[in-house]
Amino acid sequence: MTVNGFAHCALYVPRLEETVRFYTEGFGARNLGYFQASSRGCWLKIGKDILEIFHSEDLGTGCFKHIAIACDDVDALYDRALSFGAGEMIAPKDAVLALNEPVKVRLAFVTGINGEEIELFHICEA
């Protein structure tokens, strides 16, 4: 048995169409199409990953704290996200993750149009 990583992350939102537009225009996601499950959903391709978005008026429990989008220019993506309606949370900054070997990163946080937290993340070269 091999585990290959996440198949997708799911986000439940009260405004499906506006959220799809926010991620496609603000983050360059590619809309792979809509489907019907227990509620209407959409798959968006962001880089190599899938963000699955469902319409829901009742968000319930079990949500993730945030999603992180890997990018090569945190500052530019932060500004772009804000221009498409994201809310400011943590401006771009450098940080060092104290792992087995310290890892220098550049990161920022914004809130999406539904209040979801989105981290913008880049591992800096040594």
PDB file of C-alpha atoms in Angstrom:
ATOM      1  CA  MET A   1       0.000   0.000   0.000  1.00  0.00           C
ATOM      2  CA  THR A   2       1.277   3.458  -0.915  1.00  0.00           C
ATOM      3  CA  VAL A   3      -0.016   6.779   0.364  1.00  0.00           C
ATOM      4  CA  ASN A   4       0.488   9.478  -2.269  1.00  0.00           C
ATOM      5  CA  GLY A   5      -0.683  12.569  -0.388  1.00  0.00           C
ATOM      6  CA  PHE A   6      -4.023  14.337  -0.357  1.00  0.00           C
ATOM      7  CA  ALA A   7      -6.459  13.715  -3.200  1.00  0.00           C
ATOM      8  CA  HIS A   8      -8.124  17.055  -2.506  1.00  0.00           C
ATOM      9  CA  CYS A   9      -9.152  19.464   0.261  1.00  0.00           C
ATOM     10  CA  ALA A  10     -12.830  20.352   0.643  1.00  0.00           C
ATOM     11  CA  LEU A  11     -14.199  23.795   1.483  1.00  0.00           C
ATOM     12  CA  TYR A  12     -17.879  24.335   2.331  1.00  0.00           C
ATOM     13  CA  VAL A  13     -19.183  27.815   1.543  1.00  0.00           C
ATOM     14  CA  PRO A  14     -22.495  29.678   1.439  1.00  0.00           C
ATOM     15  CA  ARG A  15     -21.576  31.448  -1.857  1.00  0.00           C
ATOM     16  CA  LEU A  16     -20.422  28.809  -4.356  1.00  0.00           C
ATOM     17  CA  GLU A  17     -20.261  30.842  -7.577  1.00  0.00           C
ATOM     18  CA  GLU A  18     -18.538  33.844  -5.976  1.00  0.00           C
ATOM     19  CA  THR A  19     -16.044  31.502  -4.283  1.00  0.00           C
ATOM     20  CA  VAL A  20     -15.214  29.729  -7.563  1.00  0.00           C
ATOM     21  CA  ARG A  21     -14.671  33.129  -9.202  1.00  0.00           C
ATOM     22  CA  PHE A  22     -12.501  34.290  -6.248  1.00  0.00           C
ATOM     23  CA  TYR A  23     -10.157  31.280  -6.537  1.00  0.00           C
ATOM     24  CA  THR A  24     -10.022  31.251 -10.354  1.00  0.00           C
ATOM     25  CA  GLU A  25      -9.403  34.979 -10.727  1.00  0.00           C
ATOM     26  CA  GLY A  26      -7.457  35.621  -7.518  1.00  0.00           C
ATOM     27  CA  PHE A  27      -5.257  32.519  -7.460  1.00  0.00           C
ATOM     28  CA  GLY A  28      -5.315  31.362 -11.085  1.00  0.00           C
ATOM     29  CA  ALA A  29      -7.157  28.110 -10.317  1.00  0.00           C
ATOM     30  CA  ARG A  30      -8.550  26.157 -13.257  1.00  0.00           C
ATOM     31  CA  ASN A  31     -12.220  25.168 -13.035  1.00  0.00           C
ATOM     32  CA  LEU A  32     -12.452  21.427 -13.748  1.00  0.00           C
ATOM     33  CA  GLY A  33     -16.237  21.427 -13.576  1.00  0.00           C
ATOM     34  CA  TYR A  34     -19.310  21.249 -11.373  1.00  0.00           C
ATOM     35  CA  PHE A  35     -20.998  18.138  -9.983  1.00  0.00           C
ATOM     36  CA  GLN A  36     -23.924  17.211  -7.780  1.00  0.00           C
ATOM     37  CA  ALA A  37     -23.419  15.191  -4.586  1.00  0.00           C
ATOM     38  CA  SER A  38     -25.357  15.875  -1.397  1.00  0.00           C
ATOM     39  CA  SER A  39     -24.940  19.492  -2.495  1.00  0.00           C
ATOM     40  CA  ARG A  40     -23.585  21.213  -5.613  1.00  0.00           C
ATOM     41  CA  GLY A  41     -19.809  21.159  -5.841  1.00  0.00           C
ATOM     42  CA  CYS A  42     -16.920  22.210  -8.047  1.00  0.00           C
ATOM     43  CA  TRP A  43     -13.349  21.037  -8.498  1.00  0.00           C
ATOM     44  CA  LEU A  44     -10.638  23.632  -8.945  1.00  0.00           C
ATOM     45  CA  LYS A  45      -7.073  22.759  -9.925  1.00  0.00           C
ATOM     46  CA  ILE A  46      -4.491  24.883  -8.104  1.00  0.00           C
ATOM     47  CA  GLY A  47      -1.031  23.888  -9.288  1.00  0.00           C
ATOM     48  CA  LYS A  48      -0.965  20.083  -8.934  1.00  0.00           C
ATOM     49  CA  ASP A  49      -3.697  20.001  -6.279  1.00  0.00           C
ATOM     50  CA  ILE A  50      -7.496  19.964  -6.196  1.00  0.00           C
ATOM     51  CA  LEU A  51      -9.658  22.253  -4.085  1.00  0.00           C
ATOM     52  CA  GLU A  52     -13.170  20.836  -3.831  1.00  0.00           C
ATOM     53  CA  ILE A  53     -15.788  23.477  -3.036  1.00  0.00           C
ATOM     54  CA  PHE A  54     -19.315  22.633  -1.892  1.00  0.00           C
ATOM     55  CA  HIS A  55     -22.303  24.902  -1.433  1.00  0.00           C
ATOM     56  CA  SER A  56     -23.523  24.737   2.167  1.00  0.00           C
ATOM     57  CA  GLU A  57     -25.613  27.038   4.304  1.00  0.00           C
ATOM     58  CA  ASP A  58     -24.822  24.867   7.343  1.00  0.00           C
ATOM     59  CA  LEU A  59     -21.063  24.544   7.647  1.00  0.00           C
ATOM     60  CA  GLY A  60     -21.226  22.081  10.561  1.00  0.00           C
ATOM     61  CA  THR A  61     -18.052  20.760  12.196  1.00  0.00           C
ATOM     62  CA  GLY A  62     -14.769  19.297  11.063  1.00  0.00           C
ATOM     63  CA  CYS A  63     -13.469  22.207   8.988  1.00  0.00           C
ATOM     64  CA  PHE A  64      -9.755  22.773   8.458  1.00  0.00           C
ATOM     65  CA  LYS A  65      -8.039  25.738  10.158  1.00  0.00           C
ATOM     66  CA  HIS A  66      -6.559  26.913   6.831  1.00  0.00           C
ATOM     67  CA  ILE A  67      -5.313  25.837   3.437  1.00  0.00           C
ATOM     68  CA  ALA A  68      -1.842  26.759   2.232  1.00  0.00           C
ATOM     69  CA  ILE A  69      -1.126  27.644  -1.369  1.00  0.00           C
ATOM     70  CA  ALA A  70       2.468  27.116  -2.488  1.00  0.00           C
ATOM     71  CA  CYS A  71       3.781  29.896  -4.709  1.00  0.00           C
ATOM     72  CA  ASP A  72       7.038  31.408  -5.877  1.00  0.00           C
ATOM     73  CA  ASP A  73       6.187  35.048  -5.019  1.00  0.00           C
ATOM     74  CA  VAL A  74       4.243  35.454  -1.774  1.00  0.00           C
ATOM     75  CA  ASP A  75       4.200  39.247  -2.003  1.00  0.00           C
ATOM     76  CA  ALA A  76       2.737  39.352  -5.518  1.00  0.00           C
ATOM     77  CA  LEU A  77       0.113  36.696  -4.755  1.00  0.00           C
ATOM     78  CA  TYR A  78      -0.830  38.489  -1.520  1.00  0.00           C
ATOM     79  CA  ASP A  79      -1.429  41.736  -3.448  1.00  0.00           C
ATOM     80  CA  ARG A  80      -3.351  39.890  -6.173  1.00  0.00           C
ATOM     81  CA  ALA A  81      -5.563  38.098  -3.627  1.00  0.00           C
ATOM     82  CA  LEU A  82      -6.377  41.412  -1.922  1.00  0.00           C
ATOM     83  CA  SER A  83      -7.294  42.945  -5.283  1.00  0.00           C
ATOM     84  CA  PHE A  84      -9.860  40.146  -5.785  1.00  0.00           C
ATOM     85  CA  GLY A  85     -11.530  40.611  -2.419  1.00  0.00           C
ATOM     86  CA  ALA A  86      -9.358  38.734   0.088  1.00  0.00           C
ATOM     87  CA  GLY A  87      -9.062  40.245   3.542  1.00  0.00           C
ATOM     88  CA  GLU A  88      -5.756  41.191   5.115  1.00  0.00           C
ATOM     89  CA  MET A  89      -4.641  38.917   7.916  1.00  0.00           C
ATOM     90  CA  ILE A  90      -0.835  38.634   8.130  1.00  0.00           C
ATOM     91  CA  ALA A  91       1.273  40.610   5.651  1.00  0.00           C
ATOM     92  CA  PRO A  92       4.120  38.819   3.866  1.00  0.00           C
ATOM     93  CA  LYS A  93       7.045  38.049   6.153  1.00  0.00           C
ATOM     94  CA  ASP A  94      10.071  35.795   6.465  1.00  0.00           C
ATOM     95  CA  ALA A  95      10.152  33.052   9.079  1.00  0.00           C
ATOM     96  CA  VAL A  96      12.299  30.095  10.035  1.00  0.00           C
ATOM     97  CA  LEU A  97      10.655  26.765  10.793  1.00  0.00           C
ATOM     98  CA  ALA A  98      12.570  24.947  13.544  1.00  0.00           C
ATOM     99  CA  LEU A  99      12.446  21.469  12.013  1.00  0.00           C
ATOM    100  CA  ASN A 100      15.314  18.942  12.207  1.00  0.00           C
ATOM    101  CA  GLU A 101      17.117  21.368   9.916  1.00  0.00           C
ATOM    102  CA  PRO A 102      15.923  25.006  10.027  1.00  0.00           C
ATOM    103  CA  VAL A 103      13.871  25.920   6.941  1.00  0.00           C
ATOM    104  CA  LYS A 104      13.554  29.545   5.847  1.00  0.00           C
ATOM    105  CA  VAL A 105      10.138  30.412   4.415  1.00  0.00           C
ATOM    106  CA  ARG A 106       8.201  33.440   3.212  1.00  0.00           C
ATOM    107  CA  LEU A 107       4.535  33.424   4.149  1.00  0.00           C
ATOM    108  CA  ALA A 108       1.401  35.502   4.464  1.00  0.00           C
ATOM    109  CA  PHE A 109      -2.228  34.928   5.407  1.00  0.00           C
ATOM    110  CA  VAL A 110      -5.415  36.312   3.886  1.00  0.00           C
ATOM    111  CA  THR A 111      -9.056  35.531   4.452  1.00  0.00           C
ATOM    112  CA  GLY A 112     -11.175  34.363   1.534  1.00  0.00           C
ATOM    113  CA  ILE A 113     -14.564  35.836   0.740  1.00  0.00           C
ATOM    114  CA  ASN A 114     -16.248  33.301   3.058  1.00  0.00           C
ATOM    115  CA  GLY A 115     -13.901  34.003   5.964  1.00  0.00           C
ATOM    116  CA  GLU A 116     -11.697  30.958   5.262  1.00  0.00           C
ATOM    117  CA  GLU A 117      -8.010  31.350   6.119  1.00  0.00           C
ATOM    118  CA  ILE A 118      -5.565  31.007   3.222  1.00  0.00           C
ATOM    119  CA  GLU A 119      -1.825  30.814   3.785  1.00  0.00           C
ATOM    120  CA  LEU A 120       0.497  31.842   0.953  1.00  0.00           C
ATOM    121  CA  PHE A 121       3.710  29.852   1.333  1.00  0.00           C
ATOM    122  CA  HIS A 122       7.180  29.647  -0.252  1.00  0.00           C
ATOM    123  CA  ILE A 123      10.201  27.664   0.909  1.00  0.00           C
ATOM    124  CA  CYS A 124      13.260  29.851   0.302  1.00  0.00           C
ATOM    125  CA  GLU A 125      16.340  28.319  -1.275  1.00  0.00           C
ATOM    126  CA  ALA A 126      19.374  27.931   0.993  1.00  0.00           C
TER     127      ALA A 126
END
